[in-house]
PDB file of C-alpha atoms in Angstrom:
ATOM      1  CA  UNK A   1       4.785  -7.692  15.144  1.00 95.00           C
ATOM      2  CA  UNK A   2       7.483  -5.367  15.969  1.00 97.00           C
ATOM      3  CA  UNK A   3       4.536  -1.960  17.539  1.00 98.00           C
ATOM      4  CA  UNK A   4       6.410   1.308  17.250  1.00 98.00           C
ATOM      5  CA  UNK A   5       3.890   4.283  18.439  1.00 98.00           C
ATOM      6  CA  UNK A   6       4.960   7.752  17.529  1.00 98.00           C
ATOM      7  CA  UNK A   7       3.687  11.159  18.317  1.00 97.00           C
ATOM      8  CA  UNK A   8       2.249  12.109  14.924  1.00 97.00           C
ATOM      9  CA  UNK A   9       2.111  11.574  11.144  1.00 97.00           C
ATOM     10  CA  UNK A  10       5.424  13.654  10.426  1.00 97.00           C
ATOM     11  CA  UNK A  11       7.095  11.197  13.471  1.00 98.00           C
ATOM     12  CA  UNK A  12       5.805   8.191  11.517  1.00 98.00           C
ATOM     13  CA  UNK A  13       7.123   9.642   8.375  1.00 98.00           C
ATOM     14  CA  UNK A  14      10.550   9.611   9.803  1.00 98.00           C
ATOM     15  CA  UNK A  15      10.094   6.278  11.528  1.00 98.00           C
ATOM     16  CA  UNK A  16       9.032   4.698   8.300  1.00 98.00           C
ATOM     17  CA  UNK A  17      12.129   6.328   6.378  1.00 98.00           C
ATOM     18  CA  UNK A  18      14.441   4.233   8.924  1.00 98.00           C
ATOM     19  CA  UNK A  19      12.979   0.855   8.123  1.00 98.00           C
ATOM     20  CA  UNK A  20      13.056   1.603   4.515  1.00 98.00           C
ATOM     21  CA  UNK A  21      16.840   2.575   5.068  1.00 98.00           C
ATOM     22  CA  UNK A  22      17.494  -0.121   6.819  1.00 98.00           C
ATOM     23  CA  UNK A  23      16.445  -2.317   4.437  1.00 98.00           C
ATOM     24  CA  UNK A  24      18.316  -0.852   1.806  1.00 97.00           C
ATOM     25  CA  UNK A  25      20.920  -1.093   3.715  1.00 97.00           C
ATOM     26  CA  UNK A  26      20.461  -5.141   4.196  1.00 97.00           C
ATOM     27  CA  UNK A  27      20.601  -5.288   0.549  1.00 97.00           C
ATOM     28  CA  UNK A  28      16.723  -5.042  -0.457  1.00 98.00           C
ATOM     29  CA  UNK A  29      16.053  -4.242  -4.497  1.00 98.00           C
ATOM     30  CA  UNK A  30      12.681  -4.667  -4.715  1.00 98.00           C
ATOM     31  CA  UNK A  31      10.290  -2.095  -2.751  1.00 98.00           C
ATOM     32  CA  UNK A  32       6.764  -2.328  -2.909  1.00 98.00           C
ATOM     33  CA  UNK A  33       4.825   0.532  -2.193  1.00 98.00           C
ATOM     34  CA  UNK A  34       1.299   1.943  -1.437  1.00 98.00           C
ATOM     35  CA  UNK A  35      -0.720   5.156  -2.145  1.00 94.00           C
ATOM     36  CA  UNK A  36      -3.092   7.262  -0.044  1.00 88.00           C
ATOM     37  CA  UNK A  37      -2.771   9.946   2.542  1.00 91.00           C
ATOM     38  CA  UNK A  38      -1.265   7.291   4.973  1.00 95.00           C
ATOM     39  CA  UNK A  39       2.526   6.812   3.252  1.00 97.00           C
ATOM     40  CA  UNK A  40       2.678  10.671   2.211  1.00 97.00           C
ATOM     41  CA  UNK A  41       5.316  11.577   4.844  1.00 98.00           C
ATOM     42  CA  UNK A  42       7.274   8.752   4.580  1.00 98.00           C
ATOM     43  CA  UNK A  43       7.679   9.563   0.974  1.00 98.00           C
ATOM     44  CA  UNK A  44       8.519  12.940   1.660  1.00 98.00           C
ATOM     45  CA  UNK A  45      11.363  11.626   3.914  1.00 98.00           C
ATOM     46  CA  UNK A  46      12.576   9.057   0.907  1.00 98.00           C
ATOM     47  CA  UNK A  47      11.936  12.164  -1.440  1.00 98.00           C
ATOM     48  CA  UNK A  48      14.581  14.695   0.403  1.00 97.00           C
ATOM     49  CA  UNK A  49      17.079  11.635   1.593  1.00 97.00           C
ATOM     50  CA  UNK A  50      20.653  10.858  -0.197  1.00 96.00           C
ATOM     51  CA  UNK A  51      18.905   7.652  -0.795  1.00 97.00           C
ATOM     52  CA  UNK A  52      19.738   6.047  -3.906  1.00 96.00           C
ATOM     53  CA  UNK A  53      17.003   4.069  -6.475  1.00 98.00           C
ATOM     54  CA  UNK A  54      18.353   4.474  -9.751  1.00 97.00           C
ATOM     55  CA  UNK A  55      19.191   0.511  -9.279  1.00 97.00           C
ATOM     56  CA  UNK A  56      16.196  -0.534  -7.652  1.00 98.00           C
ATOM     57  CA  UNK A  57      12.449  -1.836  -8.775  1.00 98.00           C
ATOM     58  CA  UNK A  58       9.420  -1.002  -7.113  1.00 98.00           C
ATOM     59  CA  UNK A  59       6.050  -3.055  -7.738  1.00 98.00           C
ATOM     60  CA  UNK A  60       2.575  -1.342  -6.355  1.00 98.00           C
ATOM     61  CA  UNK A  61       0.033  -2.940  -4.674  1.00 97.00           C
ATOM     62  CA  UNK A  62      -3.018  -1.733  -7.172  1.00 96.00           C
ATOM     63  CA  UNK A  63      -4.466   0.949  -9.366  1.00 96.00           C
ATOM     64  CA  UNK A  64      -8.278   1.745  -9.813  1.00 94.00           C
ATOM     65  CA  UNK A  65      -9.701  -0.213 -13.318  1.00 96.00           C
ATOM     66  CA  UNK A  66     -10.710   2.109 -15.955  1.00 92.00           C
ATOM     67  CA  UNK A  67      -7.898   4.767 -15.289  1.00 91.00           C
ATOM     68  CA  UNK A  68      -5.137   5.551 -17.437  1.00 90.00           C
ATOM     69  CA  UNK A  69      -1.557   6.222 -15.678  1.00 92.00           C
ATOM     70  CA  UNK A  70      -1.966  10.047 -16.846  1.00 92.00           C
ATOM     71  CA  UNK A  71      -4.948  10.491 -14.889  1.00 90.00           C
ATOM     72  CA  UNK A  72      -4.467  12.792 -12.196  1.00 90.00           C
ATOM     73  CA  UNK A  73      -6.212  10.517  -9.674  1.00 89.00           C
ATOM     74  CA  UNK A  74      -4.828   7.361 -11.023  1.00 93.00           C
ATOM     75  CA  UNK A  75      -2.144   5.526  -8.704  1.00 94.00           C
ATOM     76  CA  UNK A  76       0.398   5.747 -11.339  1.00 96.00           C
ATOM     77  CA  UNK A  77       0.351   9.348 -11.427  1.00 96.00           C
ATOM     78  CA  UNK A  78       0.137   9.838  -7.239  1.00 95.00           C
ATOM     79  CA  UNK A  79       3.543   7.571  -7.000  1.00 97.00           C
ATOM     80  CA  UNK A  80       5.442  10.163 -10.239  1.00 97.00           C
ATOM     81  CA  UNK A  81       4.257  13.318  -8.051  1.00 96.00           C
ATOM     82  CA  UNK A  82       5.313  11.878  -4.338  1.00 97.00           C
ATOM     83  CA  UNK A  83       8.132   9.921  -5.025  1.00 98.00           C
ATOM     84  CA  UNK A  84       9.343   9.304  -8.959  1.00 98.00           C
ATOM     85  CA  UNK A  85       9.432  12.277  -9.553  1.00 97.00           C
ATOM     86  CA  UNK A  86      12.384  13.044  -6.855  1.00 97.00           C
ATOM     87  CA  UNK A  87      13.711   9.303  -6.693  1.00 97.00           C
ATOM     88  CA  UNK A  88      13.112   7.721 -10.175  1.00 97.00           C
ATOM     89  CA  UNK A  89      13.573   3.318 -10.023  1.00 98.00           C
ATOM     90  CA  UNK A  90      15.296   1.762 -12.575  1.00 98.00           C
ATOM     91  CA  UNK A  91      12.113   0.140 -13.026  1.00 98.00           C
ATOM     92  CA  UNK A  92       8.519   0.948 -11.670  1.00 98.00           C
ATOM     93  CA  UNK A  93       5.321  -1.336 -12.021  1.00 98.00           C
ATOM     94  CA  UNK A  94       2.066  -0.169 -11.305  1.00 97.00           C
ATOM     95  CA  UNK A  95      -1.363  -2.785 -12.296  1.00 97.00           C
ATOM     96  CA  UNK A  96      -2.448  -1.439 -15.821  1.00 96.00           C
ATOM     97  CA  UNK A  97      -5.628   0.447 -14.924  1.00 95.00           C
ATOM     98  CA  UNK A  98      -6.268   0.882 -18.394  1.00 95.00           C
ATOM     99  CA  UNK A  99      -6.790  -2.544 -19.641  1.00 96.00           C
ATOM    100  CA  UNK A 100      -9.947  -3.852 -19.059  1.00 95.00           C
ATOM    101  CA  UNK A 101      -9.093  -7.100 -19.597  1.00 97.00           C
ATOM    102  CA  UNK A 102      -9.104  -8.288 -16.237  1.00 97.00           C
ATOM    103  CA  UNK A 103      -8.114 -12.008 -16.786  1.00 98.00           C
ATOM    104  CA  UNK A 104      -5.089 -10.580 -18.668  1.00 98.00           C
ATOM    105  CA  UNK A 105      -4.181  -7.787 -16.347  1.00 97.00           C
ATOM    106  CA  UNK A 106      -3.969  -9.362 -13.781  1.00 98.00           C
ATOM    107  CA  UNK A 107      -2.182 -12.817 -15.063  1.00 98.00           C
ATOM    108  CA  UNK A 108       0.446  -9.880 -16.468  1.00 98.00           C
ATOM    109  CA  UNK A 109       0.682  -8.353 -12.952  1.00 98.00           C
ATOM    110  CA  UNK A 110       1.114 -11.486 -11.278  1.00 98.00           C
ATOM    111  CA  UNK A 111       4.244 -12.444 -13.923  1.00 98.00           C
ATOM    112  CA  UNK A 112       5.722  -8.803 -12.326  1.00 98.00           C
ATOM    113  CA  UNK A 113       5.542 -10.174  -9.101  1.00 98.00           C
ATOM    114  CA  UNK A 114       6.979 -13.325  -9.504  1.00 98.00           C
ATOM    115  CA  UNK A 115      10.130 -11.860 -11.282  1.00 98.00           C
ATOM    116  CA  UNK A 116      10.391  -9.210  -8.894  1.00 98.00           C
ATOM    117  CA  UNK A 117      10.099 -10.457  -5.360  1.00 98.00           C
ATOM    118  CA  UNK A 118       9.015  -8.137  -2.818  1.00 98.00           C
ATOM    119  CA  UNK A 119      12.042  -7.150  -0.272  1.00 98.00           C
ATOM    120  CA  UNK A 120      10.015  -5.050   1.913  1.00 98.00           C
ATOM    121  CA  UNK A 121       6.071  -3.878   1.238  1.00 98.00           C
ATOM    122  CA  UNK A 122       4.454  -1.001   2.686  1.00 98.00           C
ATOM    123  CA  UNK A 123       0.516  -0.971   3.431  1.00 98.00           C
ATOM    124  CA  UNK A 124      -1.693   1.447   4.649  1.00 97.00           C
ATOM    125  CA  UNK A 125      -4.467   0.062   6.538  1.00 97.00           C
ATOM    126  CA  UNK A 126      -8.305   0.530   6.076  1.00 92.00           C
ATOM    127  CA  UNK A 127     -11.164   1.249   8.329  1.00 91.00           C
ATOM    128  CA  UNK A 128     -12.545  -2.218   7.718  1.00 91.00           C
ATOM    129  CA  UNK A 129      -9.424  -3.417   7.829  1.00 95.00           C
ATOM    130  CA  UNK A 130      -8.304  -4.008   4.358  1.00 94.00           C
ATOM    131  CA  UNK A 131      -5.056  -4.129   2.752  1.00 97.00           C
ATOM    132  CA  UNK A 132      -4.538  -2.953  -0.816  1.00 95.00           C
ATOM    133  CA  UNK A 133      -8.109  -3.292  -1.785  1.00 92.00           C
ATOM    134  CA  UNK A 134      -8.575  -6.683  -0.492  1.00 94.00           C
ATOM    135  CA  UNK A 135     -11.899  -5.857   1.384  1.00 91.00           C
ATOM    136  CA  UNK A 136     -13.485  -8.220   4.245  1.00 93.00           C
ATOM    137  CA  UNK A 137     -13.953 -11.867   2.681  1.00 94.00           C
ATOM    138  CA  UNK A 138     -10.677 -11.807   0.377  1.00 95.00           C
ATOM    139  CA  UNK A 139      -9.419 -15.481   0.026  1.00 96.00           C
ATOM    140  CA  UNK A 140      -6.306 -15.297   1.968  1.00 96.00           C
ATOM    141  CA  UNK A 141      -4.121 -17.183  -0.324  1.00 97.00           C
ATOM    142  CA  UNK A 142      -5.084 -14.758  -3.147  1.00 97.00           C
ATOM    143  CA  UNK A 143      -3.300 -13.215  -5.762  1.00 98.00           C
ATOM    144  CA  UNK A 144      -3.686 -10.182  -8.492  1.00 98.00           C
ATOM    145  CA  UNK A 145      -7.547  -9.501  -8.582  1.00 98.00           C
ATOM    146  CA  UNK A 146      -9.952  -7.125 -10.115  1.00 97.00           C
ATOM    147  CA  UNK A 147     -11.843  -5.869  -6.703  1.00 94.00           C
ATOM    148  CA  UNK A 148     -14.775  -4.871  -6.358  1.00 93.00           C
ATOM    149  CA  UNK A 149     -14.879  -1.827  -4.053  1.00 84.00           C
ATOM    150  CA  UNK A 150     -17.035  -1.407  -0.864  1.00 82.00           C
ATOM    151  CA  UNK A 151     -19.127   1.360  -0.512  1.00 85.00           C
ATOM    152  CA  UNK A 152     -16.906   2.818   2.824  1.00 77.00           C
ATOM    153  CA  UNK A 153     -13.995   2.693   0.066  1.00 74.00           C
ATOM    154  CA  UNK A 154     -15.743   4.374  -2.296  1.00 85.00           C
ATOM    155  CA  UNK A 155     -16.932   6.755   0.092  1.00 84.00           C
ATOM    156  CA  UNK A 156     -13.447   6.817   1.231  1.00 78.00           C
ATOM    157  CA  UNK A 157     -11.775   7.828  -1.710  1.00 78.00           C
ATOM    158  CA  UNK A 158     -14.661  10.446  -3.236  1.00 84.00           C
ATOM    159  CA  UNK A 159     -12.832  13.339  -1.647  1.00 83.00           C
ATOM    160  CA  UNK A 160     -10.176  12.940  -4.471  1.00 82.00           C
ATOM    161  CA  UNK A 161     -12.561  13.218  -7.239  1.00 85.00           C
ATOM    162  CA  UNK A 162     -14.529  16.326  -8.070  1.00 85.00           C
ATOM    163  CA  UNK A 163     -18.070  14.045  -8.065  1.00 84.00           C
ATOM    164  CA  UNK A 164     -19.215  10.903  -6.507  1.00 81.00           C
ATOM    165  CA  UNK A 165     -19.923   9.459 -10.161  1.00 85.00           C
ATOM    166  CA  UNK A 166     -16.705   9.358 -10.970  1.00 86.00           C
ATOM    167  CA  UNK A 167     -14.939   7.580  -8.036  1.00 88.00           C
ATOM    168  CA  UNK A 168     -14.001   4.469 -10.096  1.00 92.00           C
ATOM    169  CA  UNK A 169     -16.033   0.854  -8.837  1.00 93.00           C
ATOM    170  CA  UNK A 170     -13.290  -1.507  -9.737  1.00 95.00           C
ATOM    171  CA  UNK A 171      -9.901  -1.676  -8.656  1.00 95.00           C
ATOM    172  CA  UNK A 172      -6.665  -4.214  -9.551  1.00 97.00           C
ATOM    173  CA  UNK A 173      -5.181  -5.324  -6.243  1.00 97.00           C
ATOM    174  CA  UNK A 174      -1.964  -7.172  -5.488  1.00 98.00           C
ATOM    175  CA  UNK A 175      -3.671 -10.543  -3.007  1.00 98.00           C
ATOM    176  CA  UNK A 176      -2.887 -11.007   0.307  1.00 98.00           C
ATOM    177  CA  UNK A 177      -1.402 -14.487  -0.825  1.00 98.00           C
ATOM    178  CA  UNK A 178       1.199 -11.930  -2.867  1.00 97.00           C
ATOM    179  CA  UNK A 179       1.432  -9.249  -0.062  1.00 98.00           C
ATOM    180  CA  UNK A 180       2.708 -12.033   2.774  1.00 98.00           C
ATOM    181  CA  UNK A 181       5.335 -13.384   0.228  1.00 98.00           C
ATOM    182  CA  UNK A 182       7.192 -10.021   0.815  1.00 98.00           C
ATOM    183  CA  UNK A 183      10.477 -11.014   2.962  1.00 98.00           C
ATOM    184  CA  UNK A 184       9.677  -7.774   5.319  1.00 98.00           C
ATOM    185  CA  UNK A 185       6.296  -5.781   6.003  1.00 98.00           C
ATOM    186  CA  UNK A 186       5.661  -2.277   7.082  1.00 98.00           C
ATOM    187  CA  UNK A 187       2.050  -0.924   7.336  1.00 98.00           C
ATOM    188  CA  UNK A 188       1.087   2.415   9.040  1.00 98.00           C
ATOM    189  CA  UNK A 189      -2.131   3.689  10.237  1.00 98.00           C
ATOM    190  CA  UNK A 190      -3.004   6.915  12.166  1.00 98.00           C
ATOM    191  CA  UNK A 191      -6.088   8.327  13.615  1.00 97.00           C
ATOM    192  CA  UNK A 192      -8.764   7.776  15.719  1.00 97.00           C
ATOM    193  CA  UNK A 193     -10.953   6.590  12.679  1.00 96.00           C
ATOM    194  CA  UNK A 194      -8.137   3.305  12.448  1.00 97.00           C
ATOM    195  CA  UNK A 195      -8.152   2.612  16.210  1.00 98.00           C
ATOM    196  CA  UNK A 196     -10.478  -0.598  15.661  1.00 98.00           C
ATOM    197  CA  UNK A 197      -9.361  -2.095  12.922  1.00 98.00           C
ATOM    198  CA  UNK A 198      -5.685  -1.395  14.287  1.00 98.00           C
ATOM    199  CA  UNK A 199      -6.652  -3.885  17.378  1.00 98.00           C
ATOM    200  CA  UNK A 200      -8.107  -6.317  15.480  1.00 98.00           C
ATOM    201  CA  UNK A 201      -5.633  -6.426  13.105  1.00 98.00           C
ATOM    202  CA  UNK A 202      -2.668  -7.489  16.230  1.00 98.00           C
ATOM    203  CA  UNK A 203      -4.899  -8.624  18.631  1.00 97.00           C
ATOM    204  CA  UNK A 204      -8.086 -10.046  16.699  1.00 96.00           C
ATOM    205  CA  UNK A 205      -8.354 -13.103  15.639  1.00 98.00           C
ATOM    206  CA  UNK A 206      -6.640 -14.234  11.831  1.00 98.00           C
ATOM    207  CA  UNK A 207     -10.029 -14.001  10.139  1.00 98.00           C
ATOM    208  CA  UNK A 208     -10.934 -12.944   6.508  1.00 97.00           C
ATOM    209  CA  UNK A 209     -12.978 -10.518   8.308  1.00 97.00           C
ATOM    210  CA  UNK A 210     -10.068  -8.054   8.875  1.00 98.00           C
ATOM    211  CA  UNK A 211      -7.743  -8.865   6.214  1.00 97.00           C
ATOM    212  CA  UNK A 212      -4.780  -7.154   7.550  1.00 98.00           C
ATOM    213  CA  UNK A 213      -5.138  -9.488  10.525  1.00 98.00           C
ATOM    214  CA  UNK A 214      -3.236 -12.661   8.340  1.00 98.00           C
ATOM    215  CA  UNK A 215      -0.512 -10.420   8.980  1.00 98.00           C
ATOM    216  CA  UNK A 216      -0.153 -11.934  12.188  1.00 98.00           C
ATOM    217  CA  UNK A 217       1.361 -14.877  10.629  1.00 98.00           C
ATOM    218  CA  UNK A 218       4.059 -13.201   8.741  1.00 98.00           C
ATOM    219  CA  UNK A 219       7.306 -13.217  10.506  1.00 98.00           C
ATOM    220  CA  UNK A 220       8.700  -9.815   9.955  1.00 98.00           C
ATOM    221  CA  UNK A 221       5.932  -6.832  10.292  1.00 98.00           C
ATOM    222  CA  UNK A 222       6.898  -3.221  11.629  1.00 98.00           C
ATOM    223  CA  UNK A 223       3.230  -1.536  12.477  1.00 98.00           C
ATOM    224  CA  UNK A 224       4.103   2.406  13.122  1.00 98.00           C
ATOM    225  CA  UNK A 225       0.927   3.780  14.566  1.00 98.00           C
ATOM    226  CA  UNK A 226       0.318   7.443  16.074  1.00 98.00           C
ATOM    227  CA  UNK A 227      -1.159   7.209  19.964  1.00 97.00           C
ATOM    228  CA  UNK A 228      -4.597   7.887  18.496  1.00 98.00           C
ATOM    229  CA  UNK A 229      -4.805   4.959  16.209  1.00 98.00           C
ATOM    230  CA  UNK A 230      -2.843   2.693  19.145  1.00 98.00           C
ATOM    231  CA  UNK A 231      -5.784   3.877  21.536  1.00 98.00           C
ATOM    232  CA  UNK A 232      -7.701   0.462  21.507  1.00 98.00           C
ATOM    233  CA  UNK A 233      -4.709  -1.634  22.130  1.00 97.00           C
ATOM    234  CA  UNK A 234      -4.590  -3.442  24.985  1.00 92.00           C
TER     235      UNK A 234
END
């Protein structure tokens, strides 16, 4: 894993808007991206760049079940206001929240991803250290799945909604068997809150007990990390 530690979230924005040029620049057409506080600033940088993605596809890594993409808390709708918006893709997948068909949803998802492989994917991480919404105990060589969510994610994510009820329970999540097929990797974390599951993530063991600790055996990973969230590193 290639460690880069930088001063604060705006730094990591900037840091994460070099590997995504750089990959553009190596000839990558397929982005996969991530919502959440974590990626904000990095699609702020994308968002004000010359940067071109009129040619390009991006695939997400999940949406909450139950949702439809006009819902204001829905995944679909985050990635139109902090990046489409600005920097529209010629094409743009996001897991159908809306069908509750999960068999089907997913099975169609899955079909995206295959026709669409993943040039470089960026992940936030989670305070249990999960990836997507693959939560502690995800098979490792999984694919599309309907999740469902932990309480700490639920917990997690209640500040977006205006009442507990409504955080949704389910989520579609792209595997970690689909995440590690990506040619390049780029997950970010900062704060103090991330500082545990940050070590065990690079320098845990591989267990399904931190999830974002398989990407140890992926050969290209860029962790960008501010000094709080590095603090338990050795």
């Amino acid at each position: 894993m290639n460690v880069q530690i930088v001063s604060d979230k705006q730094a990591g924005g900037q840091a994460g808007f070099r590997v995504f040029e750089e990959a553009l620049q190596n000839g990558a057409k397929v982005l996969g991206l991530a919502t959440g506080s974590t990626p904000v600033t990095i699609y702020e940088q994308l968002a004000a760049s010359d940067l071109d993605f009129s040619q390009l596809t991006s695939v997400n890594l999940d949406e909450y079940v139950g949702l439809n993409a006009d819902h204001p808390q829905s995944y679909h709708y985050f990635m139109q206001n902090h990046l489409f918006n600005a920097k529209p893709f010629a094409h743009s997948y996001v897991p159908d929240g809306s069908n509750l068909d999960a068999a089907q949803a997913t099975q169609d998802y899955d079909a995206i991803i295959a026709a669409n492989p993943i040039d470089l994917q960026l992940l936030g991480l989670g305070k249990n250290g999960h990836i997507g919404f693959n939560e502690p105990g995800t098979d490792p060589e999984s694919t599309t799945h309907k999740v469902a969510l932990t309480e700490s994610t639920i917990e997690a994510n209640a500040r977006f909604f205006d009442h507990a009820d409504d955080v949704p329970r389910y989520a579609y999540s792209m595997g970690i068997g689909s995440i590690l097929q990506a040619k390049q990797i780029l997950i970010v974390a900062y704060g103090e809150a991330k500082a545990e599951a940050v070590a065990a993530m690079i320098q845990g063991p591989v267990t399904p007990d931190v999830p974002a600790s398989y990407l140890q055996t992926h050969p290209n990973v860029t962790v960008i990390l501010d000094e709080a969230a590095a603090s338990q590193l050795d």
